[in-house]
Amino acid sequence: MSDEYSHTSQLLSDVLEDIGLDEDTVKKKRESCLLCEAYNDIFQQDTSTSTSALYYFGSKSEGTTTVELQSDLDQLLVYKEPMVIEDIKFWQAGRYQLLMIRNESVTPGYCFLQALRTDVPQPEQRLNAFQARIKGHQLVINTANSLKEEQGMILLQNDVFDLDMSIDHDRNGPAFTSPKTSATNEADLVLALKCDQWPRKARIPADEENPQKWPTMDMKKEAESTGCFIIAVAGKESQYGDFEWRISTAKAERILMFSLNITQLQCFVLLKIVLKTFIHPKHGKVLTSYMCKNVLFHQIKKGHQELWQKHTLFACFKDCIMALHSCVKQKCLPRFIMPEDNLMTGKVTDKVQNKVLKEIEYLLDMNVNILSTFEIEDLGLRLSVKANQSHISLPLLRPRQINNEDVKQLQTKEETSNVNDIVMKVFQGEHVARIVICTLCSTLIQKTTLHQVLHKYQRLVDNGNKKQREACLHLIPMIKSSIGCIEASTKLANRSSVSEEIFEKWFPDCINEDNIWSCLKKASLLYCSGHAVQAETFLQEVNKHIDANNVHTLCRCKGIPINIEQLLLLPGMSRNKTIFAPCINFLCKEMNSIPRELQYERYRYVTVNTTLFDDMLEILREEFWKACVTVDVSHFLYYLQFKIYQQLDKEIEKNRALENLQNAITSDSHSRHIETAYNLLGQCLEEENRMDEATECYFKSLKLMPKYNIALIHVCILLCKVIHHKT
């Protein structure tokens, strides 16, 4: 290999590491997605309601993307019923099952799904009888109108999921695309069925004589244990477009991706940059990143693992471009795990083939110069800067004028790493917020109790996998603190003291960023149980460990997404000390563990036509926050400080807390439940005899949320006070 290629490769690898394609960041991204899968799985552990499982695949879960590549979040929602079987020998009595059919009519890599009888292992022959039976069976999807007779078989159509998706999702092939939200760009949701068996024509090409060669025999064994998914989309040129289903081995492919070294992953990202820079703008998505992934798999399989090193990156990248050219020329790219499936079919047509070939040939002719044209993540500029800093001459690189102002705008490796960390924190934090909401909601509609939830989490800590244990250890303190507040609230209602045992049993001993939710509940209970001094001391300890200015609430109560771009611009984000926590929720059974001013919020669900809380449980299934007290974490912290210092007659500290509460409400665009915060601030100002300012707070609250808001009651109470005072 020439020195030119070697030097270029090493600099290129360094630049890619600077923009987040280093081993540590890739590992953290993967761990983040796996942890979020665990959160989803934990919530589905209740078998009475467990109907599906959610997986994350694609670039974000693999760590093979950058901010400017704007990769989608690929989500695969897999239904547990109906069950798909690969062979009739796997049939089970009494279960609704579908048999994979692959005959000469079916596109390679795809299948039909044939309905089976539930009493004997035979195909269902009577469509009407089968539909009647399905209508009486509680399934997640209504298949009764999606089964039709074709080729002498009763087959499931692939439009079966369409009615399950809301109107704001666009259908894009097998995926339902939702608008941009939170830490994602667009989110692609693919709905699928599960088959536990490994497809007959799928294979992991491991070498038994050379077990260490990629893919290894261990990878083969692990991959083949994952079964497959059946996705509702037909082949591009299928004559049975309504009935074909794609056989996906996404889980096995993830195992292969996780086995690659950093050079191979960087090469994959370079291929995606080529597509986005040269192919997609001119020719649309005729070539896809999934094609590039399979080209990469084939190239790694052909060579030796030791060829993929930092100093060979550009040579390997060029080989992949040449391989892609060959595939386009032949209109043939076998799917790595299912080689009968040609990924070029229906994509590379005669109309675009020559144009795409010329584009790739142009890239090959450019050789090393191609790198200087990469504008995504300022890759070309970064490479030139890196070469200058290293005093390395790259004569084949196209000369580029380096503007000092442009260089100053480049994010450092540390800044890029911080951005990635924040995005991952938001992604994980929103999953935690969702679980908290769903868990508390399940107690409201009396599906479960917090003690049952706690028992489930503790069981998973003992018996679950690594990620389930990690997720449960994060969730358990929140559940325990809610149980503690309920027990203490009952005692306070009966005018009994709150024992030390309750604090020791249900609240955390240590203070860290992961349990701020529980710590604030403990501080509130200390105050409400008459231990203001202890509450002050405890909050002082909280402040030593946690900077309240860097606490941001991730709320899923009202479905409001977080704007990650705006969030990154907030002060303190660059220091990577940001803490994300769900909004703090108090059930009605916890009311005596929070100050009186906050207790008013429990009455916001009362309307003219409803008088009993029990009558509203079903109505509140989707918006349970209307029946709870919910408050932003930072608002609650400053409000507690105000109440504690007020009781302790510490005027300076009390005024500082009040000022902090005001600033938190008005300055942070990412605050949640601002109407509640204005109600709290108004009551605090009332106590300070600042009636005009209090009135203004209540009207601001009402403007933000005219309905389900107790502010109108506060205004009436305030007016009564004013009138009574004047008389």
XYZ file of C-alpha atoms in Angstrom:
727
model
C 0.000 0.000 0.000
C 1.323 3.465 -0.918
C 2.353 5.935 1.776
C -0.248 8.285 0.306
C -3.049 5.837 1.053
C -1.624 4.945 4.436
C -1.260 8.574 5.588
C -4.658 9.517 4.176
C -6.297 6.557 5.877
C -4.865 7.361 9.277
C -5.860 11.023 9.050
C -9.295 10.071 7.756
C -9.807 7.656 10.645
C -8.783 10.362 13.120
C -11.242 12.820 11.570
C -14.061 10.277 11.751
C -13.265 9.668 15.404
C -13.482 13.424 15.987
C -17.070 13.451 14.698
C -18.178 10.575 16.917
C -17.135 7.430 15.059
C -14.802 6.149 17.732
C -15.053 2.889 19.653
C -16.241 4.504 22.879
C -19.072 6.528 21.295
C -20.220 3.633 19.121
C -20.341 1.398 22.181
C -22.332 3.955 24.177
C -24.866 4.422 21.371
C -25.406 0.696 21.142
C -25.711 0.351 24.900
C -28.227 3.215 24.937
C -30.485 1.563 22.349
C -30.253 -1.830 24.053
C -31.134 -0.212 27.367
C -34.173 1.459 25.792
C -35.225 -1.907 24.377
C -34.976 -3.230 27.933
C -37.211 -0.399 29.184
C -39.795 -1.329 26.554
C -39.490 -4.998 27.425
C -39.887 -4.344 31.139
C -43.129 -2.512 30.622
C -44.399 -5.455 28.559
C -43.493 -8.033 31.233
C -47.091 -8.166 32.482
C -48.303 -11.156 30.454
C -51.914 -10.070 30.698
C -51.191 -7.024 28.548
C -48.025 -8.074 26.764
C -48.920 -8.197 23.087
C -45.792 -6.921 21.352
C -42.086 -6.201 21.624
C -40.198 -3.157 20.326
C -36.704 -3.323 18.827
C -34.342 -0.659 17.530
C -32.380 -1.377 14.375
C -30.450 0.618 11.805
C -27.746 3.245 12.026
C -28.687 4.777 15.369
C -28.673 1.448 17.166
C -25.423 0.392 15.464
C -23.599 3.670 16.119
C -22.962 4.084 12.378
C -24.245 7.598 11.862
C -23.404 11.224 12.552
C -25.557 14.243 13.371
C -25.510 15.622 9.811
C -26.288 12.273 8.200
C -29.701 12.650 9.892
C -30.396 8.942 10.008
C -33.906 7.824 10.884
C -34.673 5.888 14.026
C -35.688 2.431 12.808
C -38.187 0.823 15.175
C -39.567 -2.664 14.722
C -42.777 -3.404 16.620
C -43.316 -7.154 16.656
C -46.705 -8.655 17.490
C -46.721 -11.907 19.444
C -49.925 -13.038 17.775
C -50.653 -14.400 15.306
C -47.644 -16.698 15.557
C -45.774 -17.523 12.339
C -44.217 -20.960 11.912
C -41.648 -21.989 9.320
C -42.786 -25.606 9.079
C -46.020 -27.416 9.902
C -44.121 -29.558 12.415
C -43.984 -26.521 14.724
C -47.792 -26.255 14.855
C -49.346 -25.923 18.331
C -52.936 -26.820 19.186
C -55.277 -24.006 20.199
C -53.123 -21.159 18.901
C -53.773 -18.882 15.965
C -50.896 -19.611 13.587
C -49.760 -18.755 10.080
C -47.525 -20.949 7.941
C -44.765 -19.461 5.778
C -45.297 -20.535 2.158
C -42.481 -20.154 -0.397
C -43.280 -21.524 -3.823
C -42.362 -20.561 -7.392
C -44.879 -17.703 -7.302
C -43.205 -15.962 -4.357
C -40.347 -13.500 -4.748
C -37.096 -14.946 -3.297
C -36.636 -13.704 0.270
C -40.391 -13.317 0.710
C -43.287 -15.588 1.659
C -47.055 -15.993 1.812
C -48.722 -16.458 5.207
C -51.257 -19.286 5.113
C -53.934 -19.588 7.791
C -53.911 -22.840 9.765
C -56.582 -24.607 11.735
C -56.369 -24.498 15.515
C -57.571 -28.058 16.135
C -55.400 -30.051 13.708
C -52.107 -29.228 11.931
C -53.716 -28.570 8.586
C -54.371 -25.526 6.387
C -57.685 -23.772 6.934
C -60.016 -24.395 3.993
C -63.154 -22.471 4.968
C -62.668 -18.731 4.751
C -66.044 -17.759 6.201
C -65.741 -20.077 9.192
C -62.229 -18.904 9.859
C -63.196 -15.227 9.744
C -66.044 -15.844 12.178
C -63.667 -17.535 14.595
C -61.141 -14.694 14.342
C -63.811 -12.099 15.125
C -64.501 -13.869 18.398
C -60.833 -14.017 19.314
C -59.159 -11.062 21.008
C -56.196 -10.203 18.811
C -54.101 -7.078 18.627
C -54.871 -6.795 14.931
C -58.208 -7.474 13.293
C -57.361 -9.975 10.598
C -60.934 -10.940 9.808
C -61.127 -8.690 6.752
C -57.522 -9.231 5.704
C -57.698 -12.940 4.951
C -58.465 -13.834 1.352
C -58.352 -16.919 -0.787
C -55.553 -17.033 -3.357
C -53.928 -19.983 -5.158
C -56.243 -22.331 -3.272
C -54.985 -21.066 0.106
C -56.387 -18.701 2.708
C -53.678 -16.043 2.937
C -53.116 -13.006 5.147
C -52.859 -9.746 3.196
C -50.009 -7.379 3.950
C -52.245 -4.334 4.558
C -53.333 -5.799 7.878
C -51.494 -3.171 9.956
C -52.689 -0.093 8.098
C -55.659 0.571 10.365
C -53.463 0.318 13.472
C -51.525 3.477 12.602
C -52.686 7.034 13.224
C -53.334 9.415 10.349
C -50.181 11.464 11.054
C -47.998 8.503 10.009
C -47.031 8.251 6.343
C -46.680 4.795 4.780
C -43.224 4.377 3.243
C -42.770 0.823 2.017
C -43.042 -1.371 5.121
C -42.514 1.595 7.444
C -44.904 4.079 8.985
C -43.008 7.359 9.263
C -43.841 9.766 12.067
C -42.884 13.461 12.187
C -39.590 14.529 13.704
C -39.610 14.146 17.489
C -37.237 14.658 20.422
C -33.821 13.054 20.018
C -34.700 11.520 16.664
C -35.145 12.862 13.199
C -37.983 11.028 11.520
C -38.940 7.799 13.227
C -39.682 4.822 10.999
C -41.942 2.278 12.650
C -42.157 -1.125 10.984
C -44.863 -3.494 12.224
C -44.061 -7.184 11.958
C -44.906 -10.704 13.020
C -42.454 -13.089 14.691
C -41.219 -16.494 13.625
C -39.073 -18.313 16.177
C -37.488 -20.601 13.578
C -34.482 -19.776 11.441
C -35.580 -19.619 7.761
C -34.487 -22.609 5.690
C -32.825 -20.584 2.940
C -31.057 -18.189 5.294
C -27.450 -18.859 6.138
C -24.524 -17.376 8.041
C -21.489 -18.291 5.903
C -19.149 -19.307 8.704
C -16.055 -21.365 7.900
C -15.929 -24.552 9.983
C -12.300 -25.195 9.001
C -11.293 -21.685 10.060
C -13.589 -20.930 13.019
C -11.997 -17.546 13.747
C -12.636 -16.149 10.272
C -15.510 -13.679 10.025
C -18.291 -14.512 10.571
C -17.264 -16.951 13.263
C -19.033 -20.146 14.227
C -20.116 -18.487 17.486
C -21.777 -15.684 15.513
C -23.485 -18.267 13.325
C -24.854 -20.106 16.343
C -26.071 -16.921 18.028
C -27.584 -15.478 14.849
C -29.487 -18.638 13.972
C -31.084 -18.645 17.427
C -32.821 -15.326 16.731
C -35.439 -16.651 14.288
C -36.789 -14.008 11.928
C -39.389 -11.285 11.505
C -42.124 -11.240 8.885
C -42.648 -7.734 7.513
C -45.699 -6.498 5.631
C -44.217 -5.559 2.260
C -44.059 -7.317 -1.110
C -41.169 -7.644 -3.540
C -40.716 -4.738 -5.972
C -41.698 -6.807 -9.005
C -44.131 -9.183 -7.319
C -47.294 -10.247 -9.105
C -48.870 -10.892 -5.696
C -48.300 -7.465 -4.141
C -51.147 -7.858 -1.651
C -50.009 -11.178 -0.225
C -46.205 -11.230 -0.043
C -44.360 -10.668 3.225
C -40.639 -9.973 3.539
C -38.526 -12.330 5.646
C -36.270 -10.139 7.793
C -33.199 -11.324 9.689
C -32.586 -7.916 11.278
C -31.604 -9.364 14.648
C -28.995 -11.633 13.063
C -27.671 -8.723 11.001
C -27.310 -6.677 14.176
C -25.140 -9.440 15.632
C -22.898 -9.196 12.567
C -22.735 -5.388 12.763
C -21.848 -5.481 16.453
C -18.910 -7.767 15.611
C -17.248 -5.308 13.212
C -14.208 -3.279 14.159
C -14.124 0.517 14.076
C -12.430 0.676 10.658
C -15.187 -1.402 9.088
C -17.844 0.797 10.697
C -16.087 3.949 9.500
C -15.975 2.505 5.980
C -19.742 1.917 6.138
C -20.327 5.552 7.139
C -18.143 6.743 4.251
C -20.286 4.704 1.868
C -23.416 6.362 3.251
C -21.798 9.784 2.804
C -21.151 8.889 -0.845
C -24.819 8.004 -1.317
C -26.066 11.181 0.304
C -23.551 13.405 -1.507
C -23.475 11.981 -5.036
C -26.258 9.431 -5.633
C -29.425 10.501 -3.823
C -29.506 14.176 -4.942
C -29.364 13.173 -8.629
C -30.922 9.725 -8.828
C -33.072 9.319 -5.719
C -32.695 6.359 -3.399
C -31.862 3.894 -6.165
C -29.006 2.730 -3.919
C -29.607 2.432 -0.171
C -27.548 2.211 2.979
C -28.851 -1.342 3.397
C -27.251 -2.215 0.077
C -23.998 -0.674 1.284
C -24.221 -2.750 4.455
C -24.506 -5.940 2.415
C -21.639 -4.875 0.132
C -19.557 -4.366 3.271
C -20.500 -7.817 4.612
C -19.491 -9.474 1.336
C -16.186 -7.581 1.230
C -15.287 -8.507 4.806
C -16.168 -12.119 4.128
C -13.922 -12.191 1.030
C -10.834 -10.853 2.791
C -9.120 -11.237 6.112
C -9.961 -9.363 9.287
C -6.396 -8.075 9.623
C -6.789 -6.160 6.347
C -9.251 -3.805 8.023
C -6.954 -1.521 9.983
C -6.696 2.211 10.542
C -3.982 2.655 7.904
C -5.985 0.688 5.279
C -9.275 2.575 5.628
C -9.176 4.378 2.285
C -8.078 1.270 0.358
C -10.940 -0.735 1.911
C -13.371 2.083 1.172
C -12.268 2.155 -2.469
C -12.653 -1.635 -2.733
C -16.226 -1.321 -1.480
C -16.977 1.369 -4.085
C -15.612 -0.939 -6.778
C -17.745 -3.807 -5.445
C -20.821 -1.567 -5.494
C -20.017 -0.646 -9.103
C -19.851 -4.333 -10.005
C -23.222 -4.985 -8.339
C -24.881 -2.123 -10.224
C -23.341 -3.292 -13.498
C -24.668 -6.810 -12.998
C -27.889 -5.611 -11.338
C -27.184 -8.189 -8.692
C -26.480 -7.833 -4.979
C -27.403 -10.951 -2.959
C -28.631 -10.257 0.546
C -25.784 -11.517 2.720
C -27.878 -13.767 4.949
C -30.487 -14.684 2.329
C -28.527 -14.771 -0.960
C -31.583 -15.764 -3.007
C -32.890 -12.224 -2.423
C -31.364 -9.829 -4.979
C -31.429 -6.362 -3.405
C -31.047 -4.691 -6.807
C -34.320 -6.137 -8.146
C -36.799 -3.377 -8.845
C -34.343 -0.696 -7.687
C -31.613 -0.501 -10.353
C -33.636 -0.259 -13.562
C -32.360 0.068 -17.117
C -33.317 3.731 -16.995
C -30.930 4.636 -14.151
C -28.276 1.936 -14.400
C -25.892 3.714 -16.783
C -26.284 7.036 -14.972
C -25.417 5.472 -11.622
C -22.499 3.550 -13.137
C -21.046 6.768 -14.563
C -21.433 8.451 -11.189
C -19.541 5.664 -9.423
C -16.857 5.599 -12.137
C -16.382 9.321 -11.637
C -15.860 8.732 -7.923
C -13.309 6.002 -8.621
C -11.441 8.288 -11.043
C -11.251 10.969 -8.371
C -9.407 8.524 -6.113
C -8.212 10.296 -2.939
C -9.580 13.615 -4.192
C -13.072 12.393 -3.430
C -12.469 13.040 0.256
C -12.019 16.771 -0.238
C -15.560 16.979 -1.681
C -17.243 15.586 1.432
C -19.116 18.480 3.046
C -21.128 16.404 5.515
C -19.672 17.103 8.970
C -17.110 19.289 7.109
C -15.176 16.105 6.485
C -13.060 17.560 3.651
C -12.182 20.657 5.647
C -11.397 18.638 8.762
C -9.081 16.382 6.761
C -7.205 19.372 5.344
C -6.855 20.914 8.805
C -5.687 17.606 10.255
C -3.102 17.227 7.480
C -1.750 20.738 8.095
C -1.590 20.186 11.850
C 0.263 16.908 11.328
C 2.605 18.446 8.724
C 1.645 15.660 6.340
C 1.551 16.389 2.636
C -1.334 14.865 0.732
C -0.465 15.819 -2.849
C -3.454 14.095 -4.413
C -5.950 15.972 -2.300
C -7.626 18.803 -4.150
C -6.098 22.025 -2.767
C -8.508 23.851 -0.519
C -8.271 27.298 0.963
C -8.525 26.892 4.727
C -10.515 29.738 6.219
C -9.661 30.372 9.871
C -13.241 31.387 10.648
C -14.501 28.083 9.250
C -11.979 26.220 11.375
C -13.139 28.011 14.513
C -16.697 26.842 13.865
C -15.700 23.168 13.829
C -16.767 21.232 16.894
C -13.960 19.654 18.851
C -13.963 15.951 19.571
C -15.020 16.712 23.145
C -17.913 18.909 21.989
C -19.110 16.262 19.551
C -18.882 13.626 22.260
C -20.921 15.836 24.576
C -23.646 16.319 21.956
C -23.858 12.564 21.440
C -24.059 11.996 25.196
C -26.906 14.492 25.559
C -28.857 12.974 22.666
C -28.478 9.530 24.260
C -29.551 10.869 27.669
C -32.670 12.389 26.146
C -33.456 9.170 24.287
C -33.133 7.096 27.473
C -34.844 9.708 29.614
C -37.943 9.776 27.439
C -38.236 6.006 27.799
C -38.060 6.350 31.582
C -40.688 9.103 31.492
C -42.966 6.934 29.375
C -42.663 3.981 31.751
C -43.375 6.179 34.771
C -46.524 7.524 33.110
C -47.733 4.103 32.001
C -47.011 2.539 35.395
C -48.867 5.205 37.341
C -51.703 5.137 34.836
C -52.059 1.380 35.288
C -52.571 1.949 39.007
C -55.229 4.572 38.318
C -57.275 2.243 36.161
C -56.659 -0.508 38.722
C -54.808 -2.908 36.425
C -51.966 -3.316 38.893
C -50.521 -1.912 42.114
C -47.184 -0.263 42.767
C -46.237 -3.177 45.024
C -46.839 -5.593 42.151
C -44.742 -3.422 39.838
C -41.956 -3.259 42.417
C -42.009 -7.031 42.839
C -41.745 -7.461 39.059
C -38.758 -5.099 38.866
C -36.987 -6.775 41.773
C -37.527 -10.162 40.140
C -35.918 -8.867 36.934
C -32.952 -7.543 38.913
C -32.398 -11.083 40.182
C -33.237 -13.036 37.029
C -33.215 -10.651 34.064
C -30.473 -9.976 31.548
C -27.833 -7.295 32.021
C -29.837 -4.484 30.421
C -33.050 -5.416 32.232
C -31.194 -5.287 35.542
C -29.706 -1.895 34.681
C -33.091 -0.496 33.686
C -34.861 -1.859 36.764
C -32.230 -0.497 39.120
C -32.990 2.928 37.661
C -36.766 2.543 37.921
C -37.018 0.937 41.371
C -36.196 4.092 43.426
C -39.046 5.984 41.719
C -41.561 3.239 42.416
C -40.384 2.857 46.019
C -40.578 6.586 46.712
C -44.175 6.661 45.459
C -45.046 3.740 47.730
C -43.340 5.549 50.620
C -45.324 8.717 49.975
C -48.582 6.737 49.879
C -47.844 5.026 53.224
C -46.753 8.302 54.808
C -49.751 10.170 53.395
C -52.095 7.652 55.020
C -50.425 8.174 58.383
C -50.558 11.953 58.074
C -54.268 11.750 57.183
C -54.795 9.888 60.452
C -52.698 12.508 62.279
C -49.982 9.962 62.973
C -46.276 10.665 62.715
C -44.219 9.344 59.821
C -41.797 6.797 61.197
C -38.104 6.717 60.391
C -38.680 3.223 59.060
C -40.686 4.614 56.129
C -37.824 6.907 55.127
C -35.252 4.129 55.456
C -37.326 1.521 53.616
C -38.690 3.504 50.700
C -36.296 6.347 49.970
C -32.684 6.304 48.676
C -29.721 6.583 51.031
C -27.424 8.205 48.488
C -27.983 11.210 46.251
C -27.085 11.151 42.571
C -28.425 12.367 39.249
C -30.329 9.136 38.653
C -32.552 9.460 41.728
C -33.304 13.195 41.907
C -36.995 12.299 41.415
C -36.993 10.198 44.589
C -34.864 12.684 46.525
C -37.316 15.524 45.912
C -40.225 13.346 47.001
C -38.325 12.601 50.201
C -37.648 16.312 50.792
C -41.341 17.087 50.278
C -42.371 14.387 52.744
C -39.882 15.612 55.327
C -41.372 19.093 55.079
C -44.988 17.886 55.225
C -44.315 15.637 58.217
C -42.995 18.560 60.246
C -39.264 18.071 59.738
C -38.415 21.357 58.030
C -34.873 21.448 59.422
C -34.157 17.943 58.148
C -35.739 18.870 54.820
C -33.439 21.900 54.563
C -30.376 19.811 55.381
C -31.380 17.151 52.885
C -31.949 19.692 50.085
C -28.562 21.214 50.843
C -27.041 17.768 50.309
C -28.991 17.472 47.061
C -27.569 20.811 45.904
C -24.029 19.598 46.620
C -24.463 16.708 44.221
C -26.801 18.263 41.673
C -26.761 21.695 40.058
C -30.424 22.673 39.821
C -29.669 24.921 36.834
C -28.749 21.838 34.819
C -31.840 19.777 35.601
C -34.236 19.398 32.686
C -37.584 17.652 32.751
C -38.487 15.051 30.143
C -42.254 14.944 30.222
C -44.467 12.602 28.194
C -47.759 13.610 29.826
C -49.034 15.722 26.934
C -47.063 14.263 24.064
C -44.968 17.425 23.597
C -41.643 16.528 21.941
C -38.354 17.970 23.087
C -36.530 20.096 20.538
C -33.053 18.644 20.830
C -31.479 21.426 18.727
C -32.789 24.131 21.070
C -31.873 22.067 24.099
C -28.242 21.879 22.985
C -28.080 25.677 22.869
C -29.042 26.114 26.527
C -26.356 27.272 28.987
C -24.466 24.449 30.667
C -25.056 21.880 27.948
C -21.490 22.166 26.686
C -20.188 21.112 30.092
C -22.000 17.786 29.892
C -23.444 18.128 33.390
C -27.044 18.095 32.313
C -29.454 15.902 34.259
C -32.684 14.671 32.706
C -35.580 13.408 34.797
C -39.292 12.698 34.278
C -41.762 15.252 35.568
C -42.647 14.451 39.172
C -46.031 12.778 39.547
C -48.089 12.424 42.705
C -51.101 10.130 42.843
C -54.132 11.188 44.861
C -53.088 8.713 47.549
C -49.871 10.740 48.006
C -51.552 14.110 48.567
C -50.585 14.553 52.211
C -46.906 14.215 51.283
C -46.901 17.453 49.254
C -47.480 21.066 50.378
C -51.006 22.473 50.392
C -50.488 24.795 47.394
C -49.594 21.879 45.166
C -52.488 19.752 46.416
C -54.946 22.089 44.665
C -53.773 20.650 41.335
C -55.586 17.392 42.052
C -58.907 19.109 41.424
C -58.214 20.164 37.825
C -60.041 17.116 36.439
C -63.362 18.143 38.038
C -65.841 19.469 35.473
C -69.486 20.471 35.553
C -70.626 17.062 34.340
C -68.461 14.844 36.509
C -68.431 14.572 40.256
C -66.805 11.268 41.064
C -63.190 10.478 40.333
C -63.986 6.799 39.773
C -66.278 7.747 36.877
C -63.388 9.319 35.040
C -60.849 6.502 35.161
C -61.608 5.275 31.682
C -61.611 8.824 30.286
C -58.195 9.453 31.818
C -56.629 6.331 30.350
C -54.866 8.387 27.669
C -54.296 11.591 29.681
C -53.866 10.359 33.197
C -51.960 13.490 34.269
C -55.314 15.249 34.590
C -56.055 13.071 37.618
C -52.605 13.434 39.212
C -50.434 16.227 40.450
C -47.613 16.725 37.967
C -44.836 19.270 38.223
C -41.551 20.118 36.514
C -38.509 18.912 38.477
C -36.708 22.269 38.716
C -39.925 24.142 39.551
C -40.659 21.686 42.334
C -37.143 22.018 43.738
C -37.290 25.820 43.999
C -40.858 25.740 45.299
C -39.850 23.321 48.065
C -36.943 25.572 48.996
C -39.315 28.530 49.267
C -41.704 26.630 51.553
C -38.940 25.276 53.766
C -37.138 28.608 54.169
C -40.455 30.336 54.767
C -41.220 27.985 57.666
C -37.710 28.431 59.059
C -37.954 32.259 58.809
C -34.882 32.509 56.584
C -35.806 35.584 54.609
C -32.771 35.841 52.319
C -32.843 32.183 51.322
C -36.631 32.311 50.865
C -36.423 35.301 48.516
C -33.625 33.660 46.559
C -35.719 30.526 46.081
C -38.695 32.612 44.933
C -36.514 34.454 42.442
C -35.087 31.159 41.164
C -38.608 29.818 40.668
C -39.585 32.901 38.686
C -36.470 32.673 36.524
C -36.935 28.942 35.914
C -40.473 29.501 34.667
C -39.681 32.379 32.340
C -36.205 31.548 31.040
C -36.287 27.835 30.209
C -38.217 27.063 27.042
C -37.981 23.375 27.886
C -39.901 23.615 31.157
C -42.985 21.458 31.423
C -46.295 21.959 33.245
C -45.682 25.703 33.243
C -49.336 26.351 34.087
C -48.807 24.433 37.336
C -45.632 26.403 38.047
C -47.481 29.708 37.579
C -50.159 28.504 39.998
C -47.497 27.686 42.583
C -45.704 30.975 42.021
C -48.987 32.868 42.340
C -49.726 31.286 45.708
C -46.212 32.030 46.928
C -46.618 35.669 45.871
C -49.976 35.793 47.661
C -48.244 34.760 50.860
C -45.788 37.600 50.269
C -48.794 39.946 49.882
C -47.911 40.672 46.248
C -51.476 40.320 45.043
C -51.152 42.018 41.654
C -48.244 39.821 40.663
C -50.088 36.744 41.920
C -53.143 37.617 39.805
C -50.904 38.041 36.771
C -49.469 34.548 37.351
C -52.907 32.972 37.464
C -53.988 34.634 34.234
C -50.751 33.532 32.533
C -51.521 30.009 33.692
C -55.044 30.194 32.273
C -53.747 31.524 28.968
C -51.404 28.529 28.674
C -54.130 26.031 29.545
C -57.730 27.281 29.645
C -59.100 23.822 30.513
C -58.153 21.417 33.293
C -56.594 24.264 35.237
C -57.225 25.206 38.845
C -56.020 28.793 38.249
C -59.578 30.121 37.972
C -60.280 28.875 41.525
C -57.107 30.612 42.720
C -58.280 33.871 41.157
C -61.628 33.591 42.962
C -59.935 32.857 46.284
C -57.572 35.786 45.783
C -60.460 38.157 45.005
C -62.249 37.013 48.155
C -59.125 37.768 50.169
C -58.822 41.236 48.658
C -62.500 42.042 49.215
C -62.436 40.718 52.769
C -59.304 42.718 53.505
C -60.921 45.958 52.236
C -64.069 45.428 54.292
